[in-house]
PDB file of C-alpha atoms in Angstrom:
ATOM      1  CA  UNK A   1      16.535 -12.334   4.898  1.00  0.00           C
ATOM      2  CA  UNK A   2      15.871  -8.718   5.900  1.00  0.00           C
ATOM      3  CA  UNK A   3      15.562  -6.685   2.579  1.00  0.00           C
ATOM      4  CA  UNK A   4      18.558  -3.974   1.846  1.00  0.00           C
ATOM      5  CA  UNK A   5      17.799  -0.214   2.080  1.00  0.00           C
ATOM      6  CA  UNK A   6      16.795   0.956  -1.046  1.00  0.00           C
ATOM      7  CA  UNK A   7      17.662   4.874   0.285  1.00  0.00           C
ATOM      8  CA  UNK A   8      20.009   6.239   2.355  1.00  0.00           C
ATOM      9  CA  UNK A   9      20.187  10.069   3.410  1.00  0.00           C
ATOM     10  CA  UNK A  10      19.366  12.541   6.000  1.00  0.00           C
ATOM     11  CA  UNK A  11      16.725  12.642   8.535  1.00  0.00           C
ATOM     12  CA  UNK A  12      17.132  16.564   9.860  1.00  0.00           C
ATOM     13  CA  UNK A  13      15.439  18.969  12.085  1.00  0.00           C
ATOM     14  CA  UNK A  14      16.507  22.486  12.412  1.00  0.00           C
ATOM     15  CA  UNK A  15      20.212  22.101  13.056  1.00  0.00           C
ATOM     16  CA  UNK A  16      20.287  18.289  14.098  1.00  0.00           C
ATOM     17  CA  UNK A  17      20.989  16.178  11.269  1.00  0.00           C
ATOM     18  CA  UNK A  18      21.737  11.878  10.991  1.00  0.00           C
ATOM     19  CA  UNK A  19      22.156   9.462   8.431  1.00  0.00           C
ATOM     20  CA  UNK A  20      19.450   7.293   7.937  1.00  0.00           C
ATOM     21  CA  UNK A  21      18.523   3.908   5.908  1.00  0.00           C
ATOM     22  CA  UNK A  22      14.860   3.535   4.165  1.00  0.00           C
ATOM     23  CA  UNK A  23      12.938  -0.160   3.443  1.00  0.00           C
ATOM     24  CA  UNK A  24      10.017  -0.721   2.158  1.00  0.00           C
ATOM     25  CA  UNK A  25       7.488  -1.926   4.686  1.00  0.00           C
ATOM     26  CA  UNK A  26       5.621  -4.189   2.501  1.00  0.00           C
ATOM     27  CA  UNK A  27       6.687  -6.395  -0.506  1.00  0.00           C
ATOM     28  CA  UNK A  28       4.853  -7.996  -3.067  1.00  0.00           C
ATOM     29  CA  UNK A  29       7.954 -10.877  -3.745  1.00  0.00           C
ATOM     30  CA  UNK A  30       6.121 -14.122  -2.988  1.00  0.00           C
ATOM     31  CA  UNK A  31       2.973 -13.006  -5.401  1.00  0.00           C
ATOM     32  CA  UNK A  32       2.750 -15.723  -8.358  1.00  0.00           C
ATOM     33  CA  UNK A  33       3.630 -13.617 -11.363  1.00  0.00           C
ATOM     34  CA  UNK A  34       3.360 -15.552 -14.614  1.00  0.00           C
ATOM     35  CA  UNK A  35       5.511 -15.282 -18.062  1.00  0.00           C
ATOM     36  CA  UNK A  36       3.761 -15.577 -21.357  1.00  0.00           C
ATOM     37  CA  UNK A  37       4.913 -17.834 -23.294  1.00  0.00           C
ATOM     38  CA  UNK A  38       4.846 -19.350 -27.555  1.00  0.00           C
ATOM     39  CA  UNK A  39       2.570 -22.377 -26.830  1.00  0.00           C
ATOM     40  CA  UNK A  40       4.435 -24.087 -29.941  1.00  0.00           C
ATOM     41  CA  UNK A  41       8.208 -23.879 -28.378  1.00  0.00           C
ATOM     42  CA  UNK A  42       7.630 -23.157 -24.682  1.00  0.00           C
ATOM     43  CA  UNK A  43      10.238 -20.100 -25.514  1.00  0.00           C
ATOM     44  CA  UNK A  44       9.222 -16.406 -23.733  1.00  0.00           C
ATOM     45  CA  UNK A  45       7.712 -14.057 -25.312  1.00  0.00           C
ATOM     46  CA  UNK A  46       9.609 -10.838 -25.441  1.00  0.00           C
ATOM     47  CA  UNK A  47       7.408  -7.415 -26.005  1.00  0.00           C
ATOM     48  CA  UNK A  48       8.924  -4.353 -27.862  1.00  0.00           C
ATOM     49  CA  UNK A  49       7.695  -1.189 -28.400  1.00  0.00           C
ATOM     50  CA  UNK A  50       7.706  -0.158 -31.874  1.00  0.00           C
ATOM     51  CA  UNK A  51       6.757   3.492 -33.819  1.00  0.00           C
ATOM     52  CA  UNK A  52       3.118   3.800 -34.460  1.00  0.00           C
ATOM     53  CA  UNK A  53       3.518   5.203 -37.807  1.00  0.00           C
ATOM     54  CA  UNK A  54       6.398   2.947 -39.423  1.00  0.00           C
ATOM     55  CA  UNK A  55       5.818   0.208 -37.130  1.00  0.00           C
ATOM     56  CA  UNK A  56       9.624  -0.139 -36.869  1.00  0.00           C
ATOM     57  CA  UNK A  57      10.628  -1.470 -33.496  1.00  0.00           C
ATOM     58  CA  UNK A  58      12.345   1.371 -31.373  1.00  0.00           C
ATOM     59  CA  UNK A  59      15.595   0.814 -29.603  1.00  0.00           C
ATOM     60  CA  UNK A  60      15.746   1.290 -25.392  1.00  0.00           C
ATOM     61  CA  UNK A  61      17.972   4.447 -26.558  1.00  0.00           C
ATOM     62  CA  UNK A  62      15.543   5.926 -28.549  1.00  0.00           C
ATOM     63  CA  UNK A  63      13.030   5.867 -26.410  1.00  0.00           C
ATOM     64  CA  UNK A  64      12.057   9.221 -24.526  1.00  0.00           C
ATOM     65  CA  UNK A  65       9.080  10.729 -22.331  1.00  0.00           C
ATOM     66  CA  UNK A  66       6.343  12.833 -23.353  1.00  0.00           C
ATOM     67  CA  UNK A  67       3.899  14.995 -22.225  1.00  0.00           C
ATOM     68  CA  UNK A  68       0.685  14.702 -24.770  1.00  0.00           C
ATOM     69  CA  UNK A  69      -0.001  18.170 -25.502  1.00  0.00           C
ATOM     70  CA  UNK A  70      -2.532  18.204 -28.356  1.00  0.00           C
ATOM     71  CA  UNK A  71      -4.130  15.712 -30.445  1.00  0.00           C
ATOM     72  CA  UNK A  72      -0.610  14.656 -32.261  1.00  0.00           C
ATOM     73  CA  UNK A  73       1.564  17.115 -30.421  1.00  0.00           C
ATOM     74  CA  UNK A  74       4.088  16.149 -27.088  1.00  0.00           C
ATOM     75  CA  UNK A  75       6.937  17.638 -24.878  1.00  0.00           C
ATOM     76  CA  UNK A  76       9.520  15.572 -24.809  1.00  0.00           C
ATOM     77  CA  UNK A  77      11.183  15.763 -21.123  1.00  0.00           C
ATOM     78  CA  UNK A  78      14.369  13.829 -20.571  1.00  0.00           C
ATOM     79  CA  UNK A  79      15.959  11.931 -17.608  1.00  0.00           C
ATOM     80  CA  UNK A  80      18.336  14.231 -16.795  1.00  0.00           C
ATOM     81  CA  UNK A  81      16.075  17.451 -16.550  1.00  0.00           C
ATOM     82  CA  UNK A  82      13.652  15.209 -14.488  1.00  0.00           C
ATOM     83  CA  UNK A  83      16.440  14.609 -11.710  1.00  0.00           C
ATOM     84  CA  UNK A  84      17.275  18.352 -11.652  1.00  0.00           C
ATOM     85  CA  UNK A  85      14.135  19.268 -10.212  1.00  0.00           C
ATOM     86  CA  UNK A  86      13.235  19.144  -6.244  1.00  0.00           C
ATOM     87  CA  UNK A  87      17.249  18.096  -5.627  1.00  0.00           C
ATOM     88  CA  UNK A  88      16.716  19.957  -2.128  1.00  0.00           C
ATOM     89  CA  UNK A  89      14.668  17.080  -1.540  1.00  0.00           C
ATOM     90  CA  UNK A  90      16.420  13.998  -3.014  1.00  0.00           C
ATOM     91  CA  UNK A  91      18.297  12.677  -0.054  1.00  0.00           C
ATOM     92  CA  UNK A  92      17.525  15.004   3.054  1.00  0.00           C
ATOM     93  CA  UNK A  93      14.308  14.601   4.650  1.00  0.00           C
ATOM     94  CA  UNK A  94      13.732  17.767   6.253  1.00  0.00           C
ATOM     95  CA  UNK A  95      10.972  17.952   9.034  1.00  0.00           C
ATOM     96  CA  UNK A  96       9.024  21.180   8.203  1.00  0.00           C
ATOM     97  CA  UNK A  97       6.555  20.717  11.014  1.00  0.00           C
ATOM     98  CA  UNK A  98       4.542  18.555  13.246  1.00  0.00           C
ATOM     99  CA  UNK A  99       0.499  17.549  13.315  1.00  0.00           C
ATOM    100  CA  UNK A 100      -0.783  16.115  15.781  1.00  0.00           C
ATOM    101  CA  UNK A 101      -1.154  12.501  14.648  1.00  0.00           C
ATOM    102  CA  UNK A 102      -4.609  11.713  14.610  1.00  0.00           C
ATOM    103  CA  UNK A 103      -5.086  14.774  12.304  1.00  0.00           C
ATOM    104  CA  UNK A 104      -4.246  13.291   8.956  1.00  0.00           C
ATOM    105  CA  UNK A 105      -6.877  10.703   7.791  1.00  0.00           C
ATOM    106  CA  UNK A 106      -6.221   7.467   6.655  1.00  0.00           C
ATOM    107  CA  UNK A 107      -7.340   8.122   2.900  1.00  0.00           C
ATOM    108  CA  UNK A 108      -4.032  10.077   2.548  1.00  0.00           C
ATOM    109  CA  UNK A 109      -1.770   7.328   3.828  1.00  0.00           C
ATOM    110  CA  UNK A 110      -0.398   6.122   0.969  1.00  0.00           C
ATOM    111  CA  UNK A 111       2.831   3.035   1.146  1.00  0.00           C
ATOM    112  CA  UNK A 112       4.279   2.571   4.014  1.00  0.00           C
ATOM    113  CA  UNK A 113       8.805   2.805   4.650  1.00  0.00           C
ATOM    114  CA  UNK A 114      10.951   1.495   7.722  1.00  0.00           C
ATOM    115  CA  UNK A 115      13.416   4.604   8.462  1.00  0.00           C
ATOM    116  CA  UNK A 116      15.934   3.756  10.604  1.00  0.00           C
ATOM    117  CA  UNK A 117      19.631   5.487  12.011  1.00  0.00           C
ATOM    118  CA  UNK A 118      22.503   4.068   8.884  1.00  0.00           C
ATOM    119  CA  UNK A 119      25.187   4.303  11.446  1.00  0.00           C
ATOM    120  CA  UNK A 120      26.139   4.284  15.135  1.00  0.00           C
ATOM    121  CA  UNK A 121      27.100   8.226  15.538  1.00  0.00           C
ATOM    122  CA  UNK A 122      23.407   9.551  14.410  1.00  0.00           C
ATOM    123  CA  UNK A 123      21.784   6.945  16.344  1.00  0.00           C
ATOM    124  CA  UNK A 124      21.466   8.905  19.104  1.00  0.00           C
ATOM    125  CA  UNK A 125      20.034  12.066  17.407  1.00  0.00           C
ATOM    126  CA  UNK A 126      17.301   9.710  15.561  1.00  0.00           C
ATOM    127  CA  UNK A 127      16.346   8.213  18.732  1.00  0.00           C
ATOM    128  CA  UNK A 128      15.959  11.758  20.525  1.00  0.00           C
ATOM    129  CA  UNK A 129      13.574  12.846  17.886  1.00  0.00           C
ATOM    130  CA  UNK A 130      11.457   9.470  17.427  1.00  0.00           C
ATOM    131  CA  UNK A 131      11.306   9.355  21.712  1.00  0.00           C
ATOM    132  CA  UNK A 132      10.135  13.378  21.426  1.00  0.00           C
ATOM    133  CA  UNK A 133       7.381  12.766  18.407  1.00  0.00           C
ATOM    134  CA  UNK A 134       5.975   9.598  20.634  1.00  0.00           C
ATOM    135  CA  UNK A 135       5.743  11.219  23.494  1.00  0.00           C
ATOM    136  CA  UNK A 136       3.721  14.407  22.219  1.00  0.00           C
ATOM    137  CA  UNK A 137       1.206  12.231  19.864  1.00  0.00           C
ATOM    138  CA  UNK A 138       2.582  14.289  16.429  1.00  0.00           C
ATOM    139  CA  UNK A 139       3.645  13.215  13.355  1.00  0.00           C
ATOM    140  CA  UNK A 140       6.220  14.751  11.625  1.00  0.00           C
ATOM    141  CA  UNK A 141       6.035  16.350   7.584  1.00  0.00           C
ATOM    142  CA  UNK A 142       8.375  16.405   4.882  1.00  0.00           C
ATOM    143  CA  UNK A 143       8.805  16.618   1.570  1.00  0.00           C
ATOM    144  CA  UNK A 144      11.280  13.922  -0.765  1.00  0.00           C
ATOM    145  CA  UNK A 145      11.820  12.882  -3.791  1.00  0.00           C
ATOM    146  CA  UNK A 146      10.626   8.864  -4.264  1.00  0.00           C
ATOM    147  CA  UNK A 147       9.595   7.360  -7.147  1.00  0.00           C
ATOM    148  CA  UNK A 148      10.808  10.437  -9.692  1.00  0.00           C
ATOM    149  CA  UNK A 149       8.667  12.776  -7.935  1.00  0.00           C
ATOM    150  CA  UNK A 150       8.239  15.038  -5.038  1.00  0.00           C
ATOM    151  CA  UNK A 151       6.084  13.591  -2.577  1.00  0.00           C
ATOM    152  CA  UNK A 152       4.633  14.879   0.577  1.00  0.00           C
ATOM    153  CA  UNK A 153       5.652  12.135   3.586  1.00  0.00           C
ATOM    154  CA  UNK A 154       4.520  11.861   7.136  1.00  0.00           C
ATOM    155  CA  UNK A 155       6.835  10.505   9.665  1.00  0.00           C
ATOM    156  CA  UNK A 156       5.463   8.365  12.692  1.00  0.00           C
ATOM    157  CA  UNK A 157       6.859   6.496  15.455  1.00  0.00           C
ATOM    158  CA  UNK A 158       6.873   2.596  15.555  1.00  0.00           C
ATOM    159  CA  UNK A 159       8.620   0.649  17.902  1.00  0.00           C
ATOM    160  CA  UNK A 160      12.307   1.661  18.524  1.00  0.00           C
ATOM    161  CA  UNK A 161      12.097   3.566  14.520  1.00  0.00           C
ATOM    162  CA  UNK A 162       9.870   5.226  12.174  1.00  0.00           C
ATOM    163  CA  UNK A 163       6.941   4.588   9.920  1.00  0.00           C
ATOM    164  CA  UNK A 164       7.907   6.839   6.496  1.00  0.00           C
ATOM    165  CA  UNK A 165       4.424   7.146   4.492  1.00  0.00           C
ATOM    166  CA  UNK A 166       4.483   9.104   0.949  1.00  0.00           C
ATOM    167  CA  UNK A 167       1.153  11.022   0.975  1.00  0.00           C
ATOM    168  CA  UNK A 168      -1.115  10.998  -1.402  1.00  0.00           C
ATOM    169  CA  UNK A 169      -1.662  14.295  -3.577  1.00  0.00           C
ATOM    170  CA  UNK A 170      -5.235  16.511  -2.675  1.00  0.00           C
ATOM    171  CA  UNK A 171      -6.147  16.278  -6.070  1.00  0.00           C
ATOM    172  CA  UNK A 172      -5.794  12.263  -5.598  1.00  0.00           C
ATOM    173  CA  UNK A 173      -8.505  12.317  -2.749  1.00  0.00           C
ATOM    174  CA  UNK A 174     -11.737  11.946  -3.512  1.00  0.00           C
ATOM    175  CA  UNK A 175     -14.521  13.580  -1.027  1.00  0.00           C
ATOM    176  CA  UNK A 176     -17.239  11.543   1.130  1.00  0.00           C
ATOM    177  CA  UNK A 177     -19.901  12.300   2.509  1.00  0.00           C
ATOM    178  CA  UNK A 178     -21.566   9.023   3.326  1.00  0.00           C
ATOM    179  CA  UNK A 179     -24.140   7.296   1.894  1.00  0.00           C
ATOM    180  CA  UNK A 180     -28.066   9.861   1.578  1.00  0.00           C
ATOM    181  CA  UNK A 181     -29.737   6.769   2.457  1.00  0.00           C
ATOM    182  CA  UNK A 182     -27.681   6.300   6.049  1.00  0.00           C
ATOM    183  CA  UNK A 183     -27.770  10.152   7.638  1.00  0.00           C
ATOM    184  CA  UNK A 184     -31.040   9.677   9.679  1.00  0.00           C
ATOM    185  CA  UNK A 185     -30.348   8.564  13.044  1.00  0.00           C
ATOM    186  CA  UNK A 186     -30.599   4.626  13.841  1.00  0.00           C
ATOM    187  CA  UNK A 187     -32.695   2.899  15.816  1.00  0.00           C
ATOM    188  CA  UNK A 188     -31.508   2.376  19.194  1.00  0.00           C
ATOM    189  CA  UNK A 189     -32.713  -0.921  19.956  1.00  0.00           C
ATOM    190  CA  UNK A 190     -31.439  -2.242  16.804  1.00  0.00           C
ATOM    191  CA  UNK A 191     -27.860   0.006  17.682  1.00  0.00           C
ATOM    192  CA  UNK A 192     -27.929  -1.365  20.867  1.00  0.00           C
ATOM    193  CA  UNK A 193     -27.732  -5.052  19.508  1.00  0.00           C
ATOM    194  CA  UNK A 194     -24.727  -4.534  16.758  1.00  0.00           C
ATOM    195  CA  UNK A 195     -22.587  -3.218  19.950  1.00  0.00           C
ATOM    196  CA  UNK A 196     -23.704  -6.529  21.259  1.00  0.00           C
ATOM    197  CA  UNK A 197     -23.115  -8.686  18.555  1.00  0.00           C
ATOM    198  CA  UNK A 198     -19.634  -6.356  17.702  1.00  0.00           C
ATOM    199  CA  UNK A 199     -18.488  -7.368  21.481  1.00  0.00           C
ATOM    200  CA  UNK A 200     -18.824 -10.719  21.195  1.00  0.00           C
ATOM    201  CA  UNK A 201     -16.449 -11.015  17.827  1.00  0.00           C
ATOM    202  CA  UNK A 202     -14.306  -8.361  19.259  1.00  0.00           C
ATOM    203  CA  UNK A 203     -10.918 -10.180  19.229  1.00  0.00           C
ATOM    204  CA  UNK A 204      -6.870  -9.141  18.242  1.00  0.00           C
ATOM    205  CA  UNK A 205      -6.068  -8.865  14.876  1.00  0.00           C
ATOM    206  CA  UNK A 206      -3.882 -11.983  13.589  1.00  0.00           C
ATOM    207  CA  UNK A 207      -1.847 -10.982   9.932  1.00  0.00           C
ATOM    208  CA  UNK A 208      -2.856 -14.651   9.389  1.00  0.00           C
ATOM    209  CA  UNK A 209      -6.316 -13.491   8.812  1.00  0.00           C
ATOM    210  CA  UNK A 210      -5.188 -11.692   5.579  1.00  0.00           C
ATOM    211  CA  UNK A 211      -3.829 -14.670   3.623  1.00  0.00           C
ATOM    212  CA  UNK A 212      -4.701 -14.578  -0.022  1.00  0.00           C
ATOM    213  CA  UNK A 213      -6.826 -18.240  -0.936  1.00  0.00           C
ATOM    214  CA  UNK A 214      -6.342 -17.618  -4.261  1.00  0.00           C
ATOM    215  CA  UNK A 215      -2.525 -17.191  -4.205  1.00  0.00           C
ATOM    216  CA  UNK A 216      -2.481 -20.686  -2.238  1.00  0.00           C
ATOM    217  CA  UNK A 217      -4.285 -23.067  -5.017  1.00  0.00           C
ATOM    218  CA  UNK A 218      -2.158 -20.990  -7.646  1.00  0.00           C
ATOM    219  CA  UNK A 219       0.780 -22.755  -5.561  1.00  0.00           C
ATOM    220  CA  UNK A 220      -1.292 -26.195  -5.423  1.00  0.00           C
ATOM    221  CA  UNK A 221      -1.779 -25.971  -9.087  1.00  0.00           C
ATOM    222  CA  UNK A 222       1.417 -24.761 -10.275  1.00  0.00           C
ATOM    223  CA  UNK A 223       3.462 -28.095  -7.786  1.00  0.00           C
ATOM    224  CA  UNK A 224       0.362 -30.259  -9.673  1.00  0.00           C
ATOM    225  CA  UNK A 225       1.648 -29.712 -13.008  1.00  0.00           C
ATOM    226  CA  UNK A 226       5.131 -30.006 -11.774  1.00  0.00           C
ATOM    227  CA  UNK A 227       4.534 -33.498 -10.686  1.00  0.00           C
ATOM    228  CA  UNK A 228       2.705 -34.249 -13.845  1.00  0.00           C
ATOM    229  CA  UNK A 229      -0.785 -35.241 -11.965  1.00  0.00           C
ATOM    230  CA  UNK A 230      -3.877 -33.801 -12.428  1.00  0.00           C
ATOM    231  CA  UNK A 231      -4.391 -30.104 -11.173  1.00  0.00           C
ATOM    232  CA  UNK A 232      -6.334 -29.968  -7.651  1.00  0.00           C
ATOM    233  CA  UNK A 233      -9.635 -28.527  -8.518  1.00  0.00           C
ATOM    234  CA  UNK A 234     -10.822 -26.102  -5.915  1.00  0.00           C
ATOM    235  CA  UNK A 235     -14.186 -26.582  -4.328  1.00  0.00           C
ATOM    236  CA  UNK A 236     -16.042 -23.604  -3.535  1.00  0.00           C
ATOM    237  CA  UNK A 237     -18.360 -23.739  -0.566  1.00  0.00           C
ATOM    238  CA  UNK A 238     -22.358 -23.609  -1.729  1.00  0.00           C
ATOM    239  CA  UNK A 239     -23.879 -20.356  -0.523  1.00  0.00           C
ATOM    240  CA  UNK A 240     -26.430 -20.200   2.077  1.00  0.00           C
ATOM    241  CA  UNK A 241     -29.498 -20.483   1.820  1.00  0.00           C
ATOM    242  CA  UNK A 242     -31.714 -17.747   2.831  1.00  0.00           C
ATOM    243  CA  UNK A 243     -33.450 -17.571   5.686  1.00  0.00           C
ATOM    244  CA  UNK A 244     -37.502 -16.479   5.707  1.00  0.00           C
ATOM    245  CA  UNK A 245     -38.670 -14.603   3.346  1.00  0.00           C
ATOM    246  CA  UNK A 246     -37.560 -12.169   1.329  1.00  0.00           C
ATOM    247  CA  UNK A 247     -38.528  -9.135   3.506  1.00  0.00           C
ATOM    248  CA  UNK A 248     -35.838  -9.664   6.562  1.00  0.00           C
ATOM    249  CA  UNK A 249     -36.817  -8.049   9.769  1.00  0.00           C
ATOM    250  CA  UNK A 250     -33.073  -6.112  11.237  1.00  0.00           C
ATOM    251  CA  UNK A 251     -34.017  -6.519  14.419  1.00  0.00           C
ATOM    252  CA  UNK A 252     -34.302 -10.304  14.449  1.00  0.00           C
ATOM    253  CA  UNK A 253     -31.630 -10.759  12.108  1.00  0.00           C
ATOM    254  CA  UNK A 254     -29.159  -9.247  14.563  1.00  0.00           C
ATOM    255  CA  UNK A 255     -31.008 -11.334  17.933  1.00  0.00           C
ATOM    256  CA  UNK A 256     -30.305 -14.771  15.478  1.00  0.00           C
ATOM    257  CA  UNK A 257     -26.265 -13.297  14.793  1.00  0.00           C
ATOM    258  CA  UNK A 258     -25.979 -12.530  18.638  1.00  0.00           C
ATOM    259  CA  UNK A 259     -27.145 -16.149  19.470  1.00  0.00           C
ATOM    260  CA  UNK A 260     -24.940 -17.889  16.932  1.00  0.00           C
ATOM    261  CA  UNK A 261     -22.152 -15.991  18.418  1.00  0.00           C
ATOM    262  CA  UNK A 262     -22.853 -17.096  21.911  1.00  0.00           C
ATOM    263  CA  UNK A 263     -23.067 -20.591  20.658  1.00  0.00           C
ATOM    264  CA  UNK A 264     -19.823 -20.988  18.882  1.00  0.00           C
ATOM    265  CA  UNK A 265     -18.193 -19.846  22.764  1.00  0.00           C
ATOM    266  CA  UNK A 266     -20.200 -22.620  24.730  1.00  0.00           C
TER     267      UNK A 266
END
């Protein structure tokens, strides 16, 4: 089942405007997510928050949001004065500029959105501007409100709609410079044989490849104990053991991994 649109608005540039329909582009729904639970009654456990002084429990009315201040001191900020800021930017997404796309590095990327046309008459506008940004290599930059706050966003074309991806905040990116130890230039012969060995397990990417092992004897255990038969117990492969001795020579290491590799494709 194709998830619903958890935000509908505007995509506009200058004076062309169209309703449009945001997804998320990834979901975390099949994780295992577990309940704690009163070992002596098999009943849930239900957590409250309660006043650190009187240790009364607090009701969902009572409770506000606060900015710490001082040692014991806070701002209290309500809902309502948190949705009256940005509101230029809580349904419109309006295109400020375009980069071209290969400026803005990965480390800023931050979740991924599907954005597509929310109805038949801006369908055409949406598909002028997504044909426009493919065809000139940009990406286009926004601001909007998500998750109760202002967030920078980069538009990109995929397929026949757009990628939406909230950016993360400068002060959230940390510089890097590469490791001291790795700035002097390699060896060539060794280089040389890593492009080797890196074009012989050069290969397309499969999603499948990115399946989570742990996730899948979670599943084994959890239909175990709902059959009433002993949990699987998973074995974990022994580790290799180490070739030579301790001091490994690069250059041989990478002639034994190009070998191997040409093996496995006889």
């Amino acid at each position: 089942m194709a998830p619903r649109a958890f935000w509908k608005g505007y995509l506009k540039l200058s004076l062309v405007t169209c309703r449009v329909a945001m997804t998320p582009a990834t979901s975390e729904r099949e994780k295992v997510r577990f309940h704690t639970l009163n070992r002596d009654t098999g009943n849930r456990i239900v957590s409250r928050y309660v006043d650190e002084s009187s240790g009364k429990p607090v009701s969902e009315a009572d409770e506000g949001r606060g900015y710490q201040t001082g040692d014991d001191s806070y701002v209290l900020v309500e809902d309502e004065e948190l949705d009256d800021i940005a509101l230029e930017t809580t349904r419109t997404i309006d295109i400020e500029s375009f980069v071209p796309r290969n400026t803005i590095g990965w480390v800023y990327l931050d979740k991924p959105h599907y954005l597509v046309p929310d109805d038949a008459v801006g369908a055409e506008a949406f598909s002028v501007i997504r044909s426009a940004m493919e065809d000139t290599g940009t990406a286009a930059l926004s601001r909007l409100v998500m998750y109760r706050r202002e967030r920078g966003v980069m538009l990109e074309p995929r397929g026949s709609g757009l990628i939406l991806w909230t950016l993360r905040y400068g002060d959230e990116v940390r510089e890097f410079d590469g490791a001291p130890e790795a700035r002097e230039a390699p060896d060539k012969a060794a280089l040389g044989l890593v492009k080797k060995l890196i074009s012989e397990r050069t290969q397309a990417f499969e999603p499948e490849m990115v399946h989570d092992p742990v996730q899948e004897g979670l599943m084994d255990l959890i239909a175990s104990k709902r059959k009433k038969r002993p949990a699987k117990k998973v074995t974990k492969p022994a580790p290799e053991a180490p070739t030579g001795g301790n001091v490994v020579s690069i250059m041989d290491a990478l002639r034994r991994s190009l070998s191997a590799e040409k093996g496995k494709r006889k």
